[in-house]
Amino acid sequence: MAFVALSEAEKVYIVHGVQEDLRVDGRGCEDYRCVEVETDVVSNTSGSARVKLGHTDILVGVKAEMGTPKLEKPNEGYLEFFVDCSANATPEFEGRGGDDLGTEIANTLYRIFNNKSSVDLKSLCISPREHCWILYVDVLLLECGGNLFDAISIAVKAALFNTRIPRVRVLEDEEGLKDIELSDDPYDCIQLSVENVPCIVTLCKIGYRHVVDATLQEEACSLASLLVSVTSKGVVTCMRKVGKGSLDPESVFEMMETSKRVGKVLHTSLQSVLHKEESLGPKRQKVGFLG
């Protein structure tokens, strides 16, 4: 994780401000920074998205490839996650510095998507026990400016929304041999439903209060954080505590209630932006990396 060194006076200033519901950048405790979302930014993927949240910059690409279903789930496809922490993001990622964080983020994403409701995995099955779609989700951390998990979950949801999977048909000849026919029409695709894909809301405990979307400076003042994955309906699907400090049960309950409130608003805003961008079609202006 990226770290920033703060003096004791700076920490006191931040902590006292949070107790008064006033953060250094003028936000309240439950306010997000401005989130920039752009989809379809990488041409050779099935779906992609780039998210900028303050100084945090995330790129996600999704590649759909045909494979064999898992033995324990013969009539479902599945997702594979890989997280690459670019050394350009922060000096701490040089060498193998980013590997542990990459594994931690990937494991958190597996936990979030390891249920039947997040993504309809049965729609990814082509022929039970024989063929299915595997979605390889690659996450690249371009810059770290605090609140990594939230930004990554937003980017993954946006990239899955943008993913188009070619429509296939299974043909069987007289001898019972199966053949897979891919549609010639590039627009004849399956679009995944991301309605139930959760987003992560990270709450950092600072003093007696908690804040959402913490900056690096605020993270340096926090000893314990709670990662809560919330659906658009405000349902908590998974929770994880990070940091060396402890959280009392009352704080955990308050943080969960905050995450439900904030998560619903986050989902509503994200869905409206994604649908608006999709409605523009090929006419929309692409900003990309040079914008």
PDB file of C-alpha atoms in Angstrom:
ATOM      1  CA  MET A   1       0.000   0.000   0.000  1.00  0.00           C
ATOM      2  CA  ALA A   2       1.235   3.524  -0.675  1.00  0.00           C
ATOM      3  CA  PHE A   3       2.239   5.419   2.455  1.00  0.00           C
ATOM      4  CA  VAL A   4       2.742   9.073   3.246  1.00  0.00           C
ATOM      5  CA  ALA A   5       4.731  10.501   6.169  1.00  0.00           C
ATOM      6  CA  LEU A   6       2.911  13.051   8.351  1.00  0.00           C
ATOM      7  CA  SER A   7       4.100  15.051  11.333  1.00  0.00           C
ATOM      8  CA  GLU A   8       2.215  14.769  14.640  1.00  0.00           C
ATOM      9  CA  ALA A   9       0.828  18.303  14.187  1.00  0.00           C
ATOM     10  CA  GLU A  10      -0.629  17.366  10.762  1.00  0.00           C
ATOM     11  CA  LYS A  11      -2.208  14.227  12.217  1.00  0.00           C
ATOM     12  CA  VAL A  12      -3.790  16.200  15.081  1.00  0.00           C
ATOM     13  CA  TYR A  13      -5.148  18.748  12.578  1.00  0.00           C
ATOM     14  CA  ILE A  14      -6.742  15.999  10.420  1.00  0.00           C
ATOM     15  CA  VAL A  15      -8.148  14.055  13.409  1.00  0.00           C
ATOM     16  CA  HIS A  16      -9.669  17.156  15.038  1.00  0.00           C
ATOM     17  CA  GLY A  17     -11.198  18.239  11.707  1.00  0.00           C
ATOM     18  CA  VAL A  18     -12.845  14.824  11.215  1.00  0.00           C
ATOM     19  CA  GLN A  19     -14.435  15.023  14.688  1.00  0.00           C
ATOM     20  CA  GLU A  20     -16.094  18.275  13.508  1.00  0.00           C
ATOM     21  CA  ASP A  21     -17.249  16.635  10.206  1.00  0.00           C
ATOM     22  CA  LEU A  22     -14.831  18.812   8.238  1.00  0.00           C
ATOM     23  CA  ARG A  23     -12.008  17.247   6.287  1.00  0.00           C
ATOM     24  CA  VAL A  24      -8.871  18.918   4.930  1.00  0.00           C
ATOM     25  CA  ASP A  25     -10.311  19.125   1.379  1.00  0.00           C
ATOM     26  CA  GLY A  26     -13.644  20.534   2.613  1.00  0.00           C
ATOM     27  CA  ARG A  27     -15.673  17.309   2.384  1.00  0.00           C
ATOM     28  CA  GLY A  28     -17.927  15.898   5.086  1.00  0.00           C
ATOM     29  CA  CYS A  29     -17.264  12.448   6.585  1.00  0.00           C
ATOM     30  CA  GLU A  30     -19.632  10.648   4.158  1.00  0.00           C
ATOM     31  CA  ASP A  31     -18.608  12.459   0.948  1.00  0.00           C
ATOM     32  CA  TYR A  32     -16.709  10.932  -1.966  1.00  0.00           C
ATOM     33  CA  ARG A  33     -14.251  12.864  -4.098  1.00  0.00           C
ATOM     34  CA  CYS A  34     -15.220  13.404  -7.742  1.00  0.00           C
ATOM     35  CA  VAL A  35     -15.103  10.055  -9.582  1.00  0.00           C
ATOM     36  CA  GLU A  36     -14.207  10.012 -13.298  1.00  0.00           C
ATOM     37  CA  VAL A  37     -15.358   6.890 -15.152  1.00  0.00           C
ATOM     38  CA  GLU A  38     -14.625   6.075 -18.797  1.00  0.00           C
ATOM     39  CA  THR A  39     -15.459   2.772 -20.479  1.00  0.00           C
ATOM     40  CA  ASP A  40     -14.202   1.097 -23.667  1.00  0.00           C
ATOM     41  CA  VAL A  41     -10.698   2.554 -23.380  1.00  0.00           C
ATOM     42  CA  VAL A  42      -8.667  -0.535 -24.418  1.00  0.00           C
ATOM     43  CA  SER A  43      -9.430  -1.747 -27.939  1.00  0.00           C
ATOM     44  CA  ASN A  44      -8.256  -5.400 -27.779  1.00  0.00           C
ATOM     45  CA  THR A  45     -10.412  -6.392 -24.793  1.00  0.00           C
ATOM     46  CA  SER A  46     -14.001  -7.622 -24.433  1.00  0.00           C
ATOM     47  CA  GLY A  47     -14.640  -4.735 -22.039  1.00  0.00           C
ATOM     48  CA  SER A  48     -12.588  -2.105 -20.228  1.00  0.00           C
ATOM     49  CA  ALA A  49     -12.863   0.891 -17.926  1.00  0.00           C
ATOM     50  CA  ARG A  50     -10.678   3.523 -16.368  1.00  0.00           C
ATOM     51  CA  VAL A  51     -11.526   5.164 -13.050  1.00  0.00           C
ATOM     52  CA  LYS A  52      -9.913   8.204 -11.469  1.00  0.00           C
ATOM     53  CA  LEU A  53     -10.776   8.912  -7.849  1.00  0.00           C
ATOM     54  CA  GLY A  54      -8.751  11.880  -6.648  1.00  0.00           C
ATOM     55  CA  HIS A  55      -5.149  10.847  -7.302  1.00  0.00           C
ATOM     56  CA  THR A  56      -6.049   7.147  -7.531  1.00  0.00           C
ATOM     57  CA  ASP A  57      -6.012   5.907 -11.130  1.00  0.00           C
ATOM     58  CA  ILE A  58      -7.202   2.390 -12.063  1.00  0.00           C
ATOM     59  CA  LEU A  59      -7.437   0.615 -15.424  1.00  0.00           C
ATOM     60  CA  VAL A  60      -9.411  -2.629 -15.799  1.00  0.00           C
ATOM     61  CA  GLY A  61      -9.583  -4.866 -18.868  1.00  0.00           C
ATOM     62  CA  VAL A  62     -11.863  -7.905 -19.260  1.00  0.00           C
ATOM     63  CA  LYS A  63     -11.037 -10.644 -21.756  1.00  0.00           C
ATOM     64  CA  ALA A  64     -13.585 -13.373 -22.527  1.00  0.00           C
ATOM     65  CA  GLU A  65     -12.036 -16.694 -23.556  1.00  0.00           C
ATOM     66  CA  MET A  66     -13.518 -20.132 -24.064  1.00  0.00           C
ATOM     67  CA  GLY A  67     -12.557 -22.833 -21.578  1.00  0.00           C
ATOM     68  CA  THR A  68     -13.781 -25.854 -19.620  1.00  0.00           C
ATOM     69  CA  PRO A  69     -16.140 -25.438 -16.631  1.00  0.00           C
ATOM     70  CA  LYS A  70     -14.884 -26.345 -13.160  1.00  0.00           C
ATOM     71  CA  LEU A  71     -15.703 -29.894 -12.036  1.00  0.00           C
ATOM     72  CA  GLU A  72     -17.717 -28.733  -9.018  1.00  0.00           C
ATOM     73  CA  LYS A  73     -19.733 -26.256 -11.139  1.00  0.00           C
ATOM     74  CA  PRO A  74     -20.214 -27.970 -14.519  1.00  0.00           C
ATOM     75  CA  ASN A  75     -22.953 -25.630 -15.790  1.00  0.00           C
ATOM     76  CA  GLU A  76     -21.288 -22.290 -14.955  1.00  0.00           C
ATOM     77  CA  GLY A  77     -18.549 -20.081 -16.321  1.00  0.00           C
ATOM     78  CA  TYR A  78     -16.230 -18.220 -13.968  1.00  0.00           C
ATOM     79  CA  LEU A  79     -14.100 -15.121 -13.426  1.00  0.00           C
ATOM     80  CA  GLU A  80     -10.341 -14.949 -12.887  1.00  0.00           C
ATOM     81  CA  PHE A  81      -8.723 -11.861 -11.335  1.00  0.00           C
ATOM     82  CA  PHE A  82      -5.189 -10.576 -11.762  1.00  0.00           C
ATOM     83  CA  VAL A  83      -3.940  -7.354 -10.175  1.00  0.00           C
ATOM     84  CA  ASP A  84      -0.766  -5.619 -11.333  1.00  0.00           C
ATOM     85  CA  CYS A  85       0.654  -2.854  -9.147  1.00  0.00           C
ATOM     86  CA  SER A  86       2.645  -0.633 -11.506  1.00  0.00           C
ATOM     87  CA  ALA A  87       5.961   0.626 -10.113  1.00  0.00           C
ATOM     88  CA  ASN A  88       4.994   4.034 -11.509  1.00  0.00           C
ATOM     89  CA  ALA A  89       2.092   4.193  -9.044  1.00  0.00           C
ATOM     90  CA  THR A  90       4.323   4.457  -5.976  1.00  0.00           C
ATOM     91  CA  PRO A  91       8.027   3.667  -5.242  1.00  0.00           C
ATOM     92  CA  GLU A  92       6.906   0.970  -2.740  1.00  0.00           C
ATOM     93  CA  PHE A  93       5.790  -1.210  -5.683  1.00  0.00           C
ATOM     94  CA  GLU A  94       9.299  -1.541  -7.185  1.00  0.00           C
ATOM     95  CA  GLY A  95      10.664  -5.079  -7.453  1.00  0.00           C
ATOM     96  CA  ARG A  96       8.216  -7.441  -5.744  1.00  0.00           C
ATOM     97  CA  GLY A  97       6.840  -4.694  -3.483  1.00  0.00           C
ATOM     98  CA  GLY A  98       3.399  -4.677  -5.107  1.00  0.00           C
ATOM     99  CA  ASP A  99       2.934  -8.467  -5.248  1.00  0.00           C
ATOM    100  CA  ASP A 100       1.465  -8.846  -1.747  1.00  0.00           C
ATOM    101  CA  LEU A 101      -0.988  -5.993  -2.282  1.00  0.00           C
ATOM    102  CA  GLY A 102      -1.938  -7.392  -5.720  1.00  0.00           C
ATOM    103  CA  THR A 103      -2.682 -10.800  -4.189  1.00  0.00           C
ATOM    104  CA  GLU A 104      -4.668  -9.186  -1.341  1.00  0.00           C
ATOM    105  CA  ILE A 105      -6.827  -7.181  -3.787  1.00  0.00           C
ATOM    106  CA  ALA A 106      -7.369 -10.230  -6.053  1.00  0.00           C
ATOM    107  CA  ASN A 107      -8.420 -12.364  -3.053  1.00  0.00           C
ATOM    108  CA  THR A 108     -10.861  -9.644  -1.946  1.00  0.00           C
ATOM    109  CA  LEU A 109     -12.385  -9.560  -5.459  1.00  0.00           C
ATOM    110  CA  TYR A 110     -12.731 -13.377  -5.441  1.00  0.00           C
ATOM    111  CA  ARG A 111     -14.574 -13.135  -2.106  1.00  0.00           C
ATOM    112  CA  ILE A 112     -16.972 -10.507  -3.478  1.00  0.00           C
ATOM    113  CA  PHE A 113     -17.783 -12.468  -6.649  1.00  0.00           C
ATOM    114  CA  ASN A 114     -17.836 -15.900  -5.007  1.00  0.00           C
ATOM    115  CA  ASN A 115     -21.625 -16.071  -4.814  1.00  0.00           C
ATOM    116  CA  LYS A 116     -24.494 -16.792  -7.181  1.00  0.00           C
ATOM    117  CA  SER A 117     -26.020 -13.318  -7.095  1.00  0.00           C
ATOM    118  CA  SER A 118     -23.152 -10.992  -8.176  1.00  0.00           C
ATOM    119  CA  VAL A 119     -22.906 -12.179 -11.795  1.00  0.00           C
ATOM    120  CA  ASP A 120     -25.130 -14.737 -13.543  1.00  0.00           C
ATOM    121  CA  LEU A 121     -22.406 -17.348 -14.079  1.00  0.00           C
ATOM    122  CA  LYS A 122     -24.867 -19.791 -15.696  1.00  0.00           C
ATOM    123  CA  SER A 123     -25.238 -17.385 -18.631  1.00  0.00           C
ATOM    124  CA  LEU A 124     -21.493 -17.927 -19.256  1.00  0.00           C
ATOM    125  CA  CYS A 125     -21.978 -21.670 -19.786  1.00  0.00           C
ATOM    126  CA  ILE A 126     -22.017 -22.770 -23.444  1.00  0.00           C
ATOM    127  CA  SER A 127     -22.248 -26.552 -23.063  1.00  0.00           C
ATOM    128  CA  PRO A 128     -22.387 -28.123 -19.551  1.00  0.00           C
ATOM    129  CA  ARG A 129     -19.156 -29.906 -18.501  1.00  0.00           C
ATOM    130  CA  GLU A 130     -17.571 -29.082 -21.869  1.00  0.00           C
ATOM    131  CA  HIS A 131     -17.414 -25.395 -22.759  1.00  0.00           C
ATOM    132  CA  CYS A 132     -17.899 -22.112 -20.947  1.00  0.00           C
ATOM    133  CA  TRP A 133     -16.747 -18.506 -21.043  1.00  0.00           C
ATOM    134  CA  ILE A 134     -13.967 -17.539 -18.647  1.00  0.00           C
ATOM    135  CA  LEU A 135     -13.720 -13.823 -17.923  1.00  0.00           C
ATOM    136  CA  TYR A 136     -10.140 -12.774 -17.199  1.00  0.00           C
ATOM    137  CA  VAL A 137     -10.324  -9.502 -15.266  1.00  0.00           C
ATOM    138  CA  ASP A 138      -6.991  -7.654 -15.277  1.00  0.00           C
ATOM    139  CA  VAL A 139      -6.615  -4.717 -12.890  1.00  0.00           C
ATOM    140  CA  LEU A 140      -3.742  -2.264 -13.318  1.00  0.00           C
ATOM    141  CA  LEU A 141      -2.931   0.275 -10.612  1.00  0.00           C
ATOM    142  CA  LEU A 142      -1.582   3.350 -12.393  1.00  0.00           C
ATOM    143  CA  GLU A 143      -1.534   5.735  -9.425  1.00  0.00           C
ATOM    144  CA  CYS A 144      -2.270   5.404  -5.718  1.00  0.00           C
ATOM    145  CA  GLY A 145      -3.908   8.321  -3.948  1.00  0.00           C
ATOM    146  CA  GLY A 146      -5.844   6.535  -1.205  1.00  0.00           C
ATOM    147  CA  ASN A 147      -9.019   4.422  -1.184  1.00  0.00           C
ATOM    148  CA  LEU A 148      -7.765   1.766  -3.607  1.00  0.00           C
ATOM    149  CA  PHE A 149     -10.415  -0.890  -2.970  1.00  0.00           C
ATOM    150  CA  ASP A 150     -13.384   1.396  -3.692  1.00  0.00           C
ATOM    151  CA  ALA A 151     -11.854   2.686  -6.935  1.00  0.00           C
ATOM    152  CA  ILE A 152     -11.006  -0.862  -8.088  1.00  0.00           C
ATOM    153  CA  SER A 153     -14.522  -2.176  -7.373  1.00  0.00           C
ATOM    154  CA  ILE A 154     -16.057   0.742  -9.333  1.00  0.00           C
ATOM    155  CA  ALA A 155     -13.668   0.088 -12.253  1.00  0.00           C
ATOM    156  CA  VAL A 156     -14.421  -3.679 -12.251  1.00  0.00           C
ATOM    157  CA  LYS A 157     -18.180  -3.046 -12.272  1.00  0.00           C
ATOM    158  CA  ALA A 158     -17.835  -0.494 -15.120  1.00  0.00           C
ATOM    159  CA  ALA A 159     -15.615  -2.867 -17.146  1.00  0.00           C
ATOM    160  CA  LEU A 160     -18.072  -5.776 -16.697  1.00  0.00           C
ATOM    161  CA  PHE A 161     -20.912  -3.471 -17.794  1.00  0.00           C
ATOM    162  CA  ASN A 162     -18.883  -2.659 -20.913  1.00  0.00           C
ATOM    163  CA  THR A 163     -18.058  -6.338 -21.617  1.00  0.00           C
ATOM    164  CA  ARG A 164     -19.517  -7.867 -24.767  1.00  0.00           C
ATOM    165  CA  ILE A 165     -19.329 -11.649 -25.175  1.00  0.00           C
ATOM    166  CA  PRO A 166     -19.804 -13.105 -28.687  1.00  0.00           C
ATOM    167  CA  ARG A 167     -22.975 -15.162 -29.087  1.00  0.00           C
ATOM    168  CA  VAL A 168     -22.270 -18.834 -29.849  1.00  0.00           C
ATOM    169  CA  ARG A 169     -24.384 -21.806 -30.920  1.00  0.00           C
ATOM    170  CA  VAL A 170     -23.702 -25.469 -30.222  1.00  0.00           C
ATOM    171  CA  LEU A 171     -24.391 -27.636 -33.286  1.00  0.00           C
ATOM    172  CA  GLU A 172     -24.559 -31.416 -33.088  1.00  0.00           C
ATOM    173  CA  ASP A 173     -23.985 -33.658 -36.114  1.00  0.00           C
ATOM    174  CA  GLU A 174     -25.495 -37.126 -36.762  1.00  0.00           C
ATOM    175  CA  GLU A 175     -22.664 -38.871 -34.899  1.00  0.00           C
ATOM    176  CA  GLY A 176     -23.287 -36.805 -31.789  1.00  0.00           C
ATOM    177  CA  LEU A 177     -20.168 -34.692 -32.177  1.00  0.00           C
ATOM    178  CA  LYS A 178     -20.616 -31.112 -31.016  1.00  0.00           C
ATOM    179  CA  ASP A 179     -19.370 -28.128 -32.939  1.00  0.00           C
ATOM    180  CA  ILE A 180     -19.357 -24.526 -31.732  1.00  0.00           C
ATOM    181  CA  GLU A 181     -20.368 -21.833 -34.180  1.00  0.00           C
ATOM    182  CA  LEU A 182     -19.413 -18.232 -33.473  1.00  0.00           C
ATOM    183  CA  SER A 183     -21.678 -15.471 -34.746  1.00  0.00           C
ATOM    184  CA  ASP A 184     -20.249 -13.486 -37.693  1.00  0.00           C
ATOM    185  CA  ASP A 185     -22.034 -10.322 -36.609  1.00  0.00           C
ATOM    186  CA  PRO A 186     -19.741  -8.312 -34.249  1.00  0.00           C
ATOM    187  CA  TYR A 187     -22.842  -6.677 -32.703  1.00  0.00           C
ATOM    188  CA  ASP A 188     -24.495 -10.053 -31.947  1.00  0.00           C
ATOM    189  CA  CYS A 189     -23.233 -10.195 -28.365  1.00  0.00           C
ATOM    190  CA  ILE A 190     -24.313 -11.040 -24.839  1.00  0.00           C
ATOM    191  CA  GLN A 191     -24.133  -8.215 -22.322  1.00  0.00           C
ATOM    192  CA  LEU A 192     -23.668  -9.122 -18.671  1.00  0.00           C
ATOM    193  CA  SER A 193     -26.142  -7.853 -16.120  1.00  0.00           C
ATOM    194  CA  VAL A 194     -24.218  -5.926 -13.451  1.00  0.00           C
ATOM    195  CA  GLU A 195     -27.326  -4.957 -11.475  1.00  0.00           C
ATOM    196  CA  ASN A 196     -26.231  -7.092  -8.493  1.00  0.00           C
ATOM    197  CA  VAL A 197     -22.471  -6.533  -8.746  1.00  0.00           C
ATOM    198  CA  PRO A 198     -21.460  -4.948  -5.429  1.00  0.00           C
ATOM    199  CA  CYS A 199     -19.132  -2.007  -4.875  1.00  0.00           C
ATOM    200  CA  ILE A 200     -16.722  -1.763  -1.957  1.00  0.00           C
ATOM    201  CA  VAL A 201     -17.176   1.082   0.517  1.00  0.00           C
ATOM    202  CA  THR A 202     -14.097   1.506   2.721  1.00  0.00           C
ATOM    203  CA  LEU A 203     -14.645   3.248   6.049  1.00  0.00           C
ATOM    204  CA  CYS A 204     -11.571   4.493   7.918  1.00  0.00           C
ATOM    205  CA  LYS A 205     -11.862   4.960  11.653  1.00  0.00           C
ATOM    206  CA  ILE A 206     -10.247   8.285  12.610  1.00  0.00           C
ATOM    207  CA  GLY A 207     -10.568   9.252  16.259  1.00  0.00           C
ATOM    208  CA  TYR A 208     -14.167   8.554  17.322  1.00  0.00           C
ATOM    209  CA  ARG A 209     -15.609   8.912  13.820  1.00  0.00           C
ATOM    210  CA  HIS A 210     -15.267   7.181  10.461  1.00  0.00           C
ATOM    211  CA  VAL A 211     -14.823   8.598   6.958  1.00  0.00           C
ATOM    212  CA  VAL A 212     -15.473   7.250   3.464  1.00  0.00           C
ATOM    213  CA  ASP A 213     -13.064   7.698   0.527  1.00  0.00           C
ATOM    214  CA  ALA A 214     -10.020   8.508   2.667  1.00  0.00           C
ATOM    215  CA  THR A 215      -7.009  10.252   1.130  1.00  0.00           C
ATOM    216  CA  LEU A 216      -3.468   8.948   1.762  1.00  0.00           C
ATOM    217  CA  GLN A 217      -3.073  11.559   4.523  1.00  0.00           C
ATOM    218  CA  GLU A 218      -6.284  10.398   6.232  1.00  0.00           C
ATOM    219  CA  GLU A 219      -5.282   6.742   5.884  1.00  0.00           C
ATOM    220  CA  ALA A 220      -2.044   7.611   7.731  1.00  0.00           C
ATOM    221  CA  CYS A 221      -4.194   8.812  10.685  1.00  0.00           C
ATOM    222  CA  SER A 222      -6.306   5.646  10.779  1.00  0.00           C
ATOM    223  CA  LEU A 223      -5.364   2.434  12.598  1.00  0.00           C
ATOM    224  CA  ALA A 224      -8.344   0.370  11.452  1.00  0.00           C
ATOM    225  CA  SER A 225     -10.603   0.297   8.395  1.00  0.00           C
ATOM    226  CA  LEU A 226     -13.644  -1.716   7.401  1.00  0.00           C
ATOM    227  CA  LEU A 227     -14.154  -2.858   3.799  1.00  0.00           C
ATOM    228  CA  VAL A 228     -17.853  -3.431   3.153  1.00  0.00           C
ATOM    229  CA  SER A 229     -19.160  -4.744  -0.160  1.00  0.00           C
ATOM    230  CA  VAL A 230     -22.654  -3.359  -0.809  1.00  0.00           C
ATOM    231  CA  THR A 231     -25.140  -4.014  -3.618  1.00  0.00           C
ATOM    232  CA  SER A 232     -27.325  -1.371  -5.285  1.00  0.00           C
ATOM    233  CA  LYS A 233     -30.186  -2.406  -2.967  1.00  0.00           C
ATOM    234  CA  GLY A 234     -28.056  -1.722   0.111  1.00  0.00           C
ATOM    235  CA  VAL A 235     -27.417  -5.396   0.930  1.00  0.00           C
ATOM    236  CA  VAL A 236     -24.055  -6.140   2.573  1.00  0.00           C
ATOM    237  CA  THR A 237     -22.489  -9.188   0.880  1.00  0.00           C
ATOM    238  CA  CYS A 238     -19.107  -9.308   2.577  1.00  0.00           C
ATOM    239  CA  MET A 239     -17.004  -7.461   5.104  1.00  0.00           C
ATOM    240  CA  ARG A 240     -13.325  -7.341   5.986  1.00  0.00           C
ATOM    241  CA  LYS A 241     -11.333  -5.446   8.591  1.00  0.00           C
ATOM    242  CA  VAL A 242      -7.874  -4.137   7.705  1.00  0.00           C
ATOM    243  CA  GLY A 243      -5.257  -2.349   9.802  1.00  0.00           C
ATOM    244  CA  LYS A 244      -3.579  -2.993  13.140  1.00  0.00           C
ATOM    245  CA  GLY A 245      -6.170  -1.236  15.320  1.00  0.00           C
ATOM    246  CA  SER A 246      -9.349  -2.656  16.796  1.00  0.00           C
ATOM    247  CA  LEU A 247     -13.026  -1.815  16.206  1.00  0.00           C
ATOM    248  CA  ASP A 248     -15.668  -2.152  18.887  1.00  0.00           C
ATOM    249  CA  PRO A 249     -19.036  -3.781  17.924  1.00  0.00           C
ATOM    250  CA  GLU A 250     -20.907  -0.460  18.088  1.00  0.00           C
ATOM    251  CA  SER A 251     -18.456   1.145  15.638  1.00  0.00           C
ATOM    252  CA  VAL A 252     -18.766  -1.829  13.271  1.00  0.00           C
ATOM    253  CA  PHE A 253     -22.573  -1.520  13.305  1.00  0.00           C
ATOM    254  CA  GLU A 254     -22.413   2.244  12.642  1.00  0.00           C
ATOM    255  CA  MET A 255     -19.914   1.725   9.819  1.00  0.00           C
ATOM    256  CA  MET A 256     -22.139  -0.910   8.219  1.00  0.00           C
ATOM    257  CA  GLU A 257     -25.143   1.440   8.320  1.00  0.00           C
ATOM    258  CA  THR A 258     -23.036   4.229   6.758  1.00  0.00           C
ATOM    259  CA  SER A 259     -21.783   1.868   4.044  1.00  0.00           C
ATOM    260  CA  LYS A 260     -25.367   0.930   3.105  1.00  0.00           C
ATOM    261  CA  ARG A 261     -26.397   4.598   2.798  1.00  0.00           C
ATOM    262  CA  VAL A 262     -23.296   5.663   0.889  1.00  0.00           C
ATOM    263  CA  GLY A 263     -23.228   2.490  -1.241  1.00  0.00           C
ATOM    264  CA  LYS A 264     -26.781   3.001  -2.545  1.00  0.00           C
ATOM    265  CA  VAL A 265     -25.949   6.556  -3.685  1.00  0.00           C
ATOM    266  CA  LEU A 266     -22.665   5.379  -5.240  1.00  0.00           C
ATOM    267  CA  HIS A 267     -24.438   2.640  -7.243  1.00  0.00           C
ATOM    268  CA  THR A 268     -27.178   5.008  -8.446  1.00  0.00           C
ATOM    269  CA  SER A 269     -24.628   7.572  -9.664  1.00  0.00           C
ATOM    270  CA  LEU A 270     -22.451   4.923 -11.337  1.00  0.00           C
ATOM    271  CA  GLN A 271     -25.384   3.231 -13.115  1.00  0.00           C
ATOM    272  CA  SER A 272     -26.675   6.554 -14.480  1.00  0.00           C
ATOM    273  CA  VAL A 273     -23.206   7.485 -15.799  1.00  0.00           C
ATOM    274  CA  LEU A 274     -22.729   4.048 -17.432  1.00  0.00           C
ATOM    275  CA  HIS A 275     -26.174   4.079 -19.097  1.00  0.00           C
ATOM    276  CA  LYS A 276     -25.675   7.667 -20.265  1.00  0.00           C
ATOM    277  CA  GLU A 277     -22.297   6.797 -21.803  1.00  0.00           C
ATOM    278  CA  GLU A 278     -23.737   3.695 -23.472  1.00  0.00           C
ATOM    279  CA  SER A 279     -26.662   5.679 -24.928  1.00  0.00           C
ATOM    280  CA  LEU A 280     -24.205   7.949 -26.791  1.00  0.00           C
ATOM    281  CA  GLY A 281     -22.887   4.892 -28.688  1.00  0.00           C
ATOM    282  CA  PRO A 282     -19.967   5.276 -31.101  1.00  0.00           C
ATOM    283  CA  LYS A 283     -20.571   9.047 -31.288  1.00  0.00           C
ATOM    284  CA  ARG A 284     -19.246   9.691 -27.798  1.00  0.00           C
ATOM    285  CA  GLN A 285     -15.962  11.501 -27.451  1.00  0.00           C
ATOM    286  CA  LYS A 286     -13.245   9.281 -26.016  1.00  0.00           C
ATOM    287  CA  VAL A 287     -10.742  10.936 -23.700  1.00  0.00           C
ATOM    288  CA  GLY A 288      -8.392   8.004 -23.089  1.00  0.00           C
ATOM    289  CA  PHE A 289      -4.896   8.432 -21.686  1.00  0.00           C
ATOM    290  CA  LEU A 290      -4.019  11.611 -23.551  1.00  0.00           C
ATOM    291  CA  GLY A 291      -7.055  13.571 -22.340  1.00  0.00           C
TER     292      GLY A 291
END
